[in-house]
JSON list of C-alpha atoms in Angstrom, two decimals:
[
{"chain": "E", "resi": 1, "resn": "MET", "atom": "CA", "xyz": [-119.58, 123.75, -62.40]},
{"chain": "E", "resi": 2, "resn": "ILE", "atom": "CA", "xyz": [-120.91, 123.93, -58.99]},
{"chain": "E", "resi": 3, "resn": "ASN", "atom": "CA", "xyz": [-122.20, 127.52, -58.28]},
{"chain": "E", "resi": 4, "resn": "ILE", "atom": "CA", "xyz": [-122.74, 128.77, -54.63]},
{"chain": "E", "resi": 5, "resn": "GLN", "atom": "CA", "xyz": [-123.01, 132.46, -53.99]},
{"chain": "E", "resi": 6, "resn": "LEU", "atom": "CA", "xyz": [-122.53, 133.74, -50.38]},
{"chain": "E", "resi": 7, "resn": "LEU", "atom": "CA", "xyz": [-122.36, 137.37, -48.94]},
{"chain": "E", "resi": 8, "resn": "PHE", "atom": "CA", "xyz": [-119.92, 137.55, -46.07]},
{"chain": "E", "resi": 9, "resn": "LYS", "atom": "CA", "xyz": [-116.31, 138.47, -45.49]},
{"chain": "E", "resi": 10, "resn": "HIS", "atom": "CA", "xyz": [-114.72, 135.26, -44.17]},
{"chain": "E", "resi": 11, "resn": "ILE", "atom": "CA", "xyz": [-115.52, 131.78, -45.18]},
{"chain": "E", "resi": 12, "resn": "ALA", "atom": "CA", "xyz": [-114.21, 128.45, -44.52]},
{"chain": "E", "resi": 13, "resn": "ILE", "atom": "CA", "xyz": [-115.60, 125.50, -46.51]},
{"chain": "E", "resi": 14, "resn": "LEU", "atom": "CA", "xyz": [-115.59, 121.84, -45.58]},
{"chain": "E", "resi": 15, "resn": "ALA", "atom": "CA", "xyz": [-116.42, 120.08, -48.80]},
{"chain": "E", "resi": 16, "resn": "LEU", "atom": "CA", "xyz": [-117.22, 116.48, -48.68]},
{"chain": "E", "resi": 17, "resn": "LEU", "atom": "CA", "xyz": [-116.74, 114.89, -52.36]},
{"chain": "E", "resi": 18, "resn": "VAL", "atom": "CA", "xyz": [-117.62, 111.37, -51.86]},
{"chain": "E", "resi": 19, "resn": "ALA", "atom": "CA", "xyz": [-119.05, 108.60, -53.84]},
{"chain": "E", "resi": 20, "resn": "SER", "atom": "CA", "xyz": [-120.96, 106.72, -51.10]},
{"chain": "E", "resi": 21, "resn": "THR", "atom": "CA", "xyz": [-124.18, 107.37, -49.39]},
{"chain": "E", "resi": 22, "resn": "THR", "atom": "CA", "xyz": [-122.68, 107.85, -46.01]},
{"chain": "E", "resi": 23, "resn": "SER", "atom": "CA", "xyz": [-122.75, 111.63, -45.24]},
{"chain": "E", "resi": 24, "resn": "MET", "atom": "CA", "xyz": [-122.15, 114.30, -42.55]},
{"chain": "E", "resi": 25, "resn": "ALA", "atom": "CA", "xyz": [-124.50, 116.72, -44.46]},
{"chain": "E", "resi": 26, "resn": "ALA", "atom": "CA", "xyz": [-128.22, 116.51, -44.15]},
{"chain": "E", "resi": 27, "resn": "ARG", "atom": "CA", "xyz": [-128.69, 115.66, -48.04]},
{"chain": "E", "resi": 28, "resn": "ASP", "atom": "CA", "xyz": [-126.36, 114.17, -50.55]},
{"chain": "E", "resi": 29, "resn": "ILE", "atom": "CA", "xyz": [-126.31, 116.08, -53.83]},
{"chain": "E", "resi": 30, "resn": "PRO", "atom": "CA", "xyz": [-126.40, 113.69, -56.76]},
{"chain": "E", "resi": 31, "resn": "ILE", "atom": "CA", "xyz": [-124.26, 114.66, -59.83]},
{"chain": "E", "resi": 32, "resn": "TYR", "atom": "CA", "xyz": [-125.41, 112.97, -63.00]},
{"chain": "E", "resi": 33, "resn": "THR", "atom": "CA", "xyz": [-123.68, 112.92, -66.55]},
{"chain": "E", "resi": 34, "resn": "GLN", "atom": "CA", "xyz": [-125.74, 115.77, -67.67]},
{"chain": "E", "resi": 35, "resn": "THR", "atom": "CA", "xyz": [-125.41, 117.98, -64.51]},
{"chain": "E", "resi": 36, "resn": "LYS", "atom": "CA", "xyz": [-123.99, 121.32, -65.65]},
{"chain": "E", "resi": 37, "resn": "VAL", "atom": "CA", "xyz": [-124.81, 123.57, -62.69]},
{"chain": "E", "resi": 38, "resn": "VAL", "atom": "CA", "xyz": [-125.83, 123.09, -59.10]},
{"chain": "E", "resi": 39, "resn": "ASN", "atom": "CA", "xyz": [-126.74, 125.81, -56.77]},
{"chain": "E", "resi": 40, "resn": "LEU", "atom": "CA", "xyz": [-125.71, 124.51, -53.44]},
{"chain": "E", "resi": 41, "resn": "GLY", "atom": "CA", "xyz": [-127.79, 127.03, -51.33]},
{"chain": "E", "resi": 42, "resn": "GLN", "atom": "CA", "xyz": [-130.35, 124.91, -49.82]},
{"chain": "E", "resi": 43, "resn": "ASP", "atom": "CA", "xyz": [-128.03, 121.84, -49.63]},
{"chain": "E", "resi": 44, "resn": "VAL", "atom": "CA", "xyz": [-125.56, 123.18, -47.49]},
{"chain": "E", "resi": 45, "resn": "SER", "atom": "CA", "xyz": [-125.27, 123.05, -43.77]},
{"chain": "E", "resi": 46, "resn": "TYR", "atom": "CA", "xyz": [-123.33, 125.83, -41.70]},
{"chain": "E", "resi": 47, "resn": "VAL", "atom": "CA", "xyz": [-121.75, 126.66, -38.51]},
{"chain": "E", "resi": 48, "resn": "LEU", "atom": "CA", "xyz": [-121.21, 130.35, -37.57]},
{"chain": "E", "resi": 49, "resn": "ASP", "atom": "CA", "xyz": [-117.87, 130.78, -35.80]},
{"chain": "E", "resi": 50, "resn": "LYS", "atom": "CA", "xyz": [-118.00, 134.47, -34.51]},
{"chain": "E", "resi": 51, "resn": "GLU", "atom": "CA", "xyz": [-114.83, 133.90, -32.33]},
{"chain": "E", "resi": 52, "resn": "GLN", "atom": "CA", "xyz": [-112.81, 132.30, -35.24]},
{"chain": "E", "resi": 53, "resn": "SER", "atom": "CA", "xyz": [-111.95, 129.56, -32.84]},
{"chain": "E", "resi": 54, "resn": "LEU", "atom": "CA", "xyz": [-112.77, 126.61, -34.94]},
{"chain": "E", "resi": 55, "resn": "ASN", "atom": "CA", "xyz": [-110.18, 124.74, -37.26]},
{"chain": "E", "resi": 56, "resn": "TYR", "atom": "CA", "xyz": [-110.75, 122.03, -39.86]},
{"chain": "E", "resi": 57, "resn": "ASP", "atom": "CA", "xyz": [-110.12, 119.23, -37.44]},
{"chain": "E", "resi": 58, "resn": "THR", "atom": "CA", "xyz": [-112.52, 120.63, -34.79]},
{"chain": "E", "resi": 59, "resn": "VAL", "atom": "CA", "xyz": [-115.31, 121.44, -37.29]},
{"chain": "E", "resi": 60, "resn": "SER", "atom": "CA", "xyz": [-114.99, 118.13, -39.15]},
{"chain": "E", "resi": 61, "resn": "THR", "atom": "CA", "xyz": [-115.93, 116.35, -35.80]},
{"chain": "E", "resi": 62, "resn": "LEU", "atom": "CA", "xyz": [-118.95, 118.48, -34.66]},
{"chain": "E", "resi": 63, "resn": "PRO", "atom": "CA", "xyz": [-122.09, 116.63, -34.03]},
{"chain": "E", "resi": 64, "resn": "ALA", "atom": "CA", "xyz": [-124.84, 116.84, -36.62]},
{"chain": "E", "resi": 65, "resn": "GLN", "atom": "CA", "xyz": [-126.99, 118.87, -34.15]},
{"chain": "E", "resi": 66, "resn": "GLN", "atom": "CA", "xyz": [-124.42, 121.81, -34.25]},
{"chain": "E", "resi": 67, "resn": "TRP", "atom": "CA", "xyz": [-124.97, 122.17, -37.88]},
{"chain": "E", "resi": 68, "resn": "ILE", "atom": "CA", "xyz": [-127.84, 124.47, -39.30]},
{"chain": "E", "resi": 69, "resn": "GLN", "atom": "CA", "xyz": [-129.51, 123.40, -42.59]},
{"chain": "E", "resi": 70, "resn": "SER", "atom": "CA", "xyz": [-129.82, 126.25, -44.97]},
{"chain": "E", "resi": 71, "resn": "SER", "atom": "CA", "xyz": [-133.23, 126.87, -46.28]},
{"chain": "E", "resi": 72, "resn": "GLU", "atom": "CA", "xyz": [-132.18, 129.74, -48.58]},
{"chain": "E", "resi": 73, "resn": "LYS", "atom": "CA", "xyz": [-131.31, 129.48, -52.52]},
{"chain": "E", "resi": 74, "resn": "ILE", "atom": "CA", "xyz": [-128.49, 131.84, -51.76]},
{"chain": "E", "resi": 75, "resn": "PRO", "atom": "CA", "xyz": [-127.40, 132.03, -48.20]},
{"chain": "E", "resi": 76, "resn": "SER", "atom": "CA", "xyz": [-126.42, 135.39, -46.78]},
{"chain": "E", "resi": 77, "resn": "PHE", "atom": "CA", "xyz": [-124.68, 135.87, -43.63]},
{"chain": "E", "resi": 78, "resn": "GLY", "atom": "CA", "xyz": [-124.13, 139.44, -43.91]},
{"chain": "E", "resi": 79, "resn": "PHE", "atom": "CA", "xyz": [-120.71, 141.23, -43.14]},
{"chain": "E", "resi": 80, "resn": "SER", "atom": "CA", "xyz": [-118.97, 139.71, -40.33]},
{"chain": "E", "resi": 81, "resn": "VAL", "atom": "CA", "xyz": [-115.64, 139.47, -38.46]},
{"chain": "E", "resi": 82, "resn": "GLY", "atom": "CA", "xyz": [-116.41, 135.69, -37.91]},
{"chain": "E", "resi": 83, "resn": "GLN", "atom": "CA", "xyz": [-116.14, 132.67, -40.07]},
{"chain": "E", "resi": 84, "resn": "VAL", "atom": "CA", "xyz": [-118.85, 130.61, -41.61]},
{"chain": "E", "resi": 85, "resn": "TRP", "atom": "CA", "xyz": [-118.24, 126.96, -42.19]},
{"chain": "E", "resi": 86, "resn": "LEU", "atom": "CA", "xyz": [-120.21, 125.27, -44.87]},
{"chain": "E", "resi": 87, "resn": "LYS", "atom": "CA", "xyz": [-120.38, 121.61, -45.57]},
{"chain": "E", "resi": 88, "resn": "TRP", "atom": "CA", "xyz": [-122.12, 119.58, -48.39]},
{"chain": "E", "resi": 89, "resn": "THR", "atom": "CA", "xyz": [-121.81, 116.22, -49.90]},
{"chain": "E", "resi": 90, "resn": "LEU", "atom": "CA", "xyz": [-121.55, 115.60, -53.67]},
{"chain": "E", "resi": 91, "resn": "PHE", "atom": "CA", "xyz": [-122.66, 112.07, -54.81]},
{"chain": "E", "resi": 92, "resn": "ASN", "atom": "CA", "xyz": [-121.00, 111.19, -58.04]},
{"chain": "E", "resi": 93, "resn": "THR", "atom": "CA", "xyz": [-123.64, 108.70, -59.87]},
{"chain": "E", "resi": 94, "resn": "GLU", "atom": "CA", "xyz": [-120.85, 107.91, -62.32]},
{"chain": "E", "resi": 95, "resn": "PRO", "atom": "CA", "xyz": [-118.55, 104.70, -62.07]},
{"chain": "E", "resi": 96, "resn": "HIS", "atom": "CA", "xyz": [-115.52, 106.90, -62.56]},
{"chain": "E", "resi": 97, "resn": "PRO", "atom": "CA", "xyz": [-114.02, 110.03, -60.97]},
{"chain": "E", "resi": 98, "resn": "ARG", "atom": "CA", "xyz": [-115.22, 113.47, -62.19]},
{"chain": "E", "resi": 99, "resn": "ASP", "atom": "CA", "xyz": [-113.81, 116.88, -62.07]},
{"chain": "E", "resi": 100, "resn": "PHE", "atom": "CA", "xyz": [-115.96, 119.79, -60.76]},
{"chain": "E", "resi": 101, "resn": "LEU", "atom": "CA", "xyz": [-115.56, 123.56, -60.52]},
{"chain": "E", "resi": 102, "resn": "LEU", "atom": "CA", "xyz": [-116.71, 125.29, -57.43]},
{"chain": "E", "resi": 103, "resn": "GLU", "atom": "CA", "xyz": [-117.58, 128.99, -58.21]},
{"chain": "E", "resi": 104, "resn": "ILE", "atom": "CA", "xyz": [-118.23, 131.61, -55.49]},
{"chain": "E", "resi": 105, "resn": "SER", "atom": "CA", "xyz": [-119.55, 134.50, -57.23]},
{"chain": "E", "resi": 106, "resn": "TYR", "atom": "CA", "xyz": [-118.88, 137.19, -54.71]},
{"chain": "E", "resi": 107, "resn": "ALA", "atom": "CA", "xyz": [-115.59, 138.87, -55.35]},
{"chain": "E", "resi": 108, "resn": "SER", "atom": "CA", "xyz": [-115.41, 140.87, -51.95]},
{"chain": "E", "resi": 109, "resn": "LEU", "atom": "CA", "xyz": [-114.72, 137.91, -49.70]},
{"chain": "E", "resi": 110, "resn": "ASP", "atom": "CA", "xyz": [-111.50, 138.28, -47.75]},
{"chain": "E", "resi": 111, "resn": "ARG", "atom": "CA", "xyz": [-110.57, 134.51, -47.37]},
{"chain": "E", "resi": 112, "resn": "ILE", "atom": "CA", "xyz": [-112.17, 131.53, -48.68]},
{"chain": "E", "resi": 113, "resn": "THR", "atom": "CA", "xyz": [-110.51, 128.10, -47.54]},
{"chain": "E", "resi": 114, "resn": "LEU", "atom": "CA", "xyz": [-111.71, 125.02, -49.23]},
{"chain": "E", "resi": 115, "resn": "HIS", "atom": "CA", "xyz": [-111.04, 121.63, -47.59]},
{"chain": "E", "resi": 116, "resn": "ILE", "atom": "CA", "xyz": [-111.54, 118.54, -49.58]},
{"chain": "E", "resi": 117, "resn": "PRO", "atom": "CA", "xyz": [-111.18, 115.27, -47.62]},
{"chain": "E", "resi": 118, "resn": "SER", "atom": "CA", "xyz": [-110.39, 112.13, -49.27]},
{"chain": "E", "resi": 119, "resn": "GLU", "atom": "CA", "xyz": [-113.26, 109.49, -49.37]},
{"chain": "E", "resi": 120, "resn": "GLU", "atom": "CA", "xyz": [-111.49, 107.71, -46.42]},
{"chain": "E", "resi": 121, "resn": "ASN", "atom": "CA", "xyz": [-110.83, 111.06, -44.72]},
{"chain": "E", "resi": 122, "resn": "ALA", "atom": "CA", "xyz": [-107.06, 109.93, -44.64]},
{"chain": "E", "resi": 123, "resn": "ALA", "atom": "CA", "xyz": [-105.93, 113.06, -46.32]},
{"chain": "E", "resi": 124, "resn": "VAL", "atom": "CA", "xyz": [-107.24, 116.66, -46.91]},
{"chain": "E", "resi": 125, "resn": "GLU", "atom": "CA", "xyz": [-106.67, 118.86, -49.94]},
{"chain": "E", "resi": 126, "resn": "THR", "atom": "CA", "xyz": [-106.87, 122.63, -48.90]},
{"chain": "E", "resi": 127, "resn": "PHE", "atom": "CA", "xyz": [-107.01, 125.46, -51.33]},
{"chain": "E", "resi": 128, "resn": "SER", "atom": "CA", "xyz": [-107.21, 129.14, -50.42]},
{"chain": "E", "resi": 129, "resn": "ALA", "atom": "CA", "xyz": [-108.59, 132.20, -52.34]},
{"chain": "E", "resi": 130, "resn": "GLY", "atom": "CA", "xyz": [-110.23, 135.72, -51.61]},
{"chain": "E", "resi": 131, "resn": "ASP", "atom": "CA", "xyz": [-109.35, 139.10, -51.96]},
{"chain": "E", "resi": 132, "resn": "LEU", "atom": "CA", "xyz": [-106.48, 138.78, -49.47]},
{"chain": "E", "resi": 133, "resn": "VAL", "atom": "CA", "xyz": [-104.84, 136.06, -51.41]},
{"chain": "E", "resi": 134, "resn": "PRO", "atom": "CA", "xyz": [-102.77, 137.18, -54.45]},
{"chain": "E", "resi": 135, "resn": "PHE", "atom": "CA", "xyz": [-104.42, 136.46, -57.82]},
{"chain": "E", "resi": 136, "resn": "GLU", "atom": "CA", "xyz": [-101.66, 134.38, -59.05]},
{"chain": "E", "resi": 137, "resn": "GLU", "atom": "CA", "xyz": [-101.92, 132.02, -56.12]},
{"chain": "E", "resi": 138, "resn": "ARG", "atom": "CA", "xyz": [-105.61, 131.18, -56.98]},
{"chain": "E", "resi": 139, "resn": "PRO", "atom": "CA", "xyz": [-106.27, 127.61, -58.09]},
{"chain": "E", "resi": 140, "resn": "VAL", "atom": "CA", "xyz": [-107.83, 128.98, -61.30]},
{"chain": "E", "resi": 141, "resn": "ASN", "atom": "CA", "xyz": [-106.98, 132.31, -62.86]},
{"chain": "E", "resi": 142, "resn": "GLN", "atom": "CA", "xyz": [-110.57, 133.74, -63.11]},
{"chain": "E", "resi": 143, "resn": "GLY", "atom": "CA", "xyz": [-112.28, 136.81, -61.80]},
{"chain": "E", "resi": 144, "resn": "GLU", "atom": "CA", "xyz": [-114.55, 134.79, -59.45]},
{"chain": "E", "resi": 145, "resn": "PHE", "atom": "CA", "xyz": [-113.09, 132.36, -57.07]},
{"chain": "E", "resi": 146, "resn": "LEU", "atom": "CA", "xyz": [-113.03, 128.84, -58.61]},
{"chain": "E", "resi": 147, "resn": "LYS", "atom": "CA", "xyz": [-111.64, 125.55, -57.63]}
]
């Protein structure tokens, strides 16, 4: 399970789940066979979008210098009317694909959007959650937001 706790009202997440050493994020996060929980806090980069003008296509092509590397174990952006875009790269150390759960342990988020590009960036899977999304539409029926 991958655990990240964030305190803000709107969130958009750009998750790069890849098995190579090429990465848009500052640090690749290795996932080993014995890995149970990873706190992504200090391994995420973020962009604050107060005007809510960015979309996935725009944010995925932003230059590295526009992303801010988090230095907090639990990043906190306060209550905001804007969006916060997060990105990170998980590096699977195993020779076979693995399934992961992303847990966001803050149930008062209005909207969470998780974008997972394919390794070749040919396709993007998108999942939505948050307290404005009906419970039965969540990818996993759980109190916290899981994917």
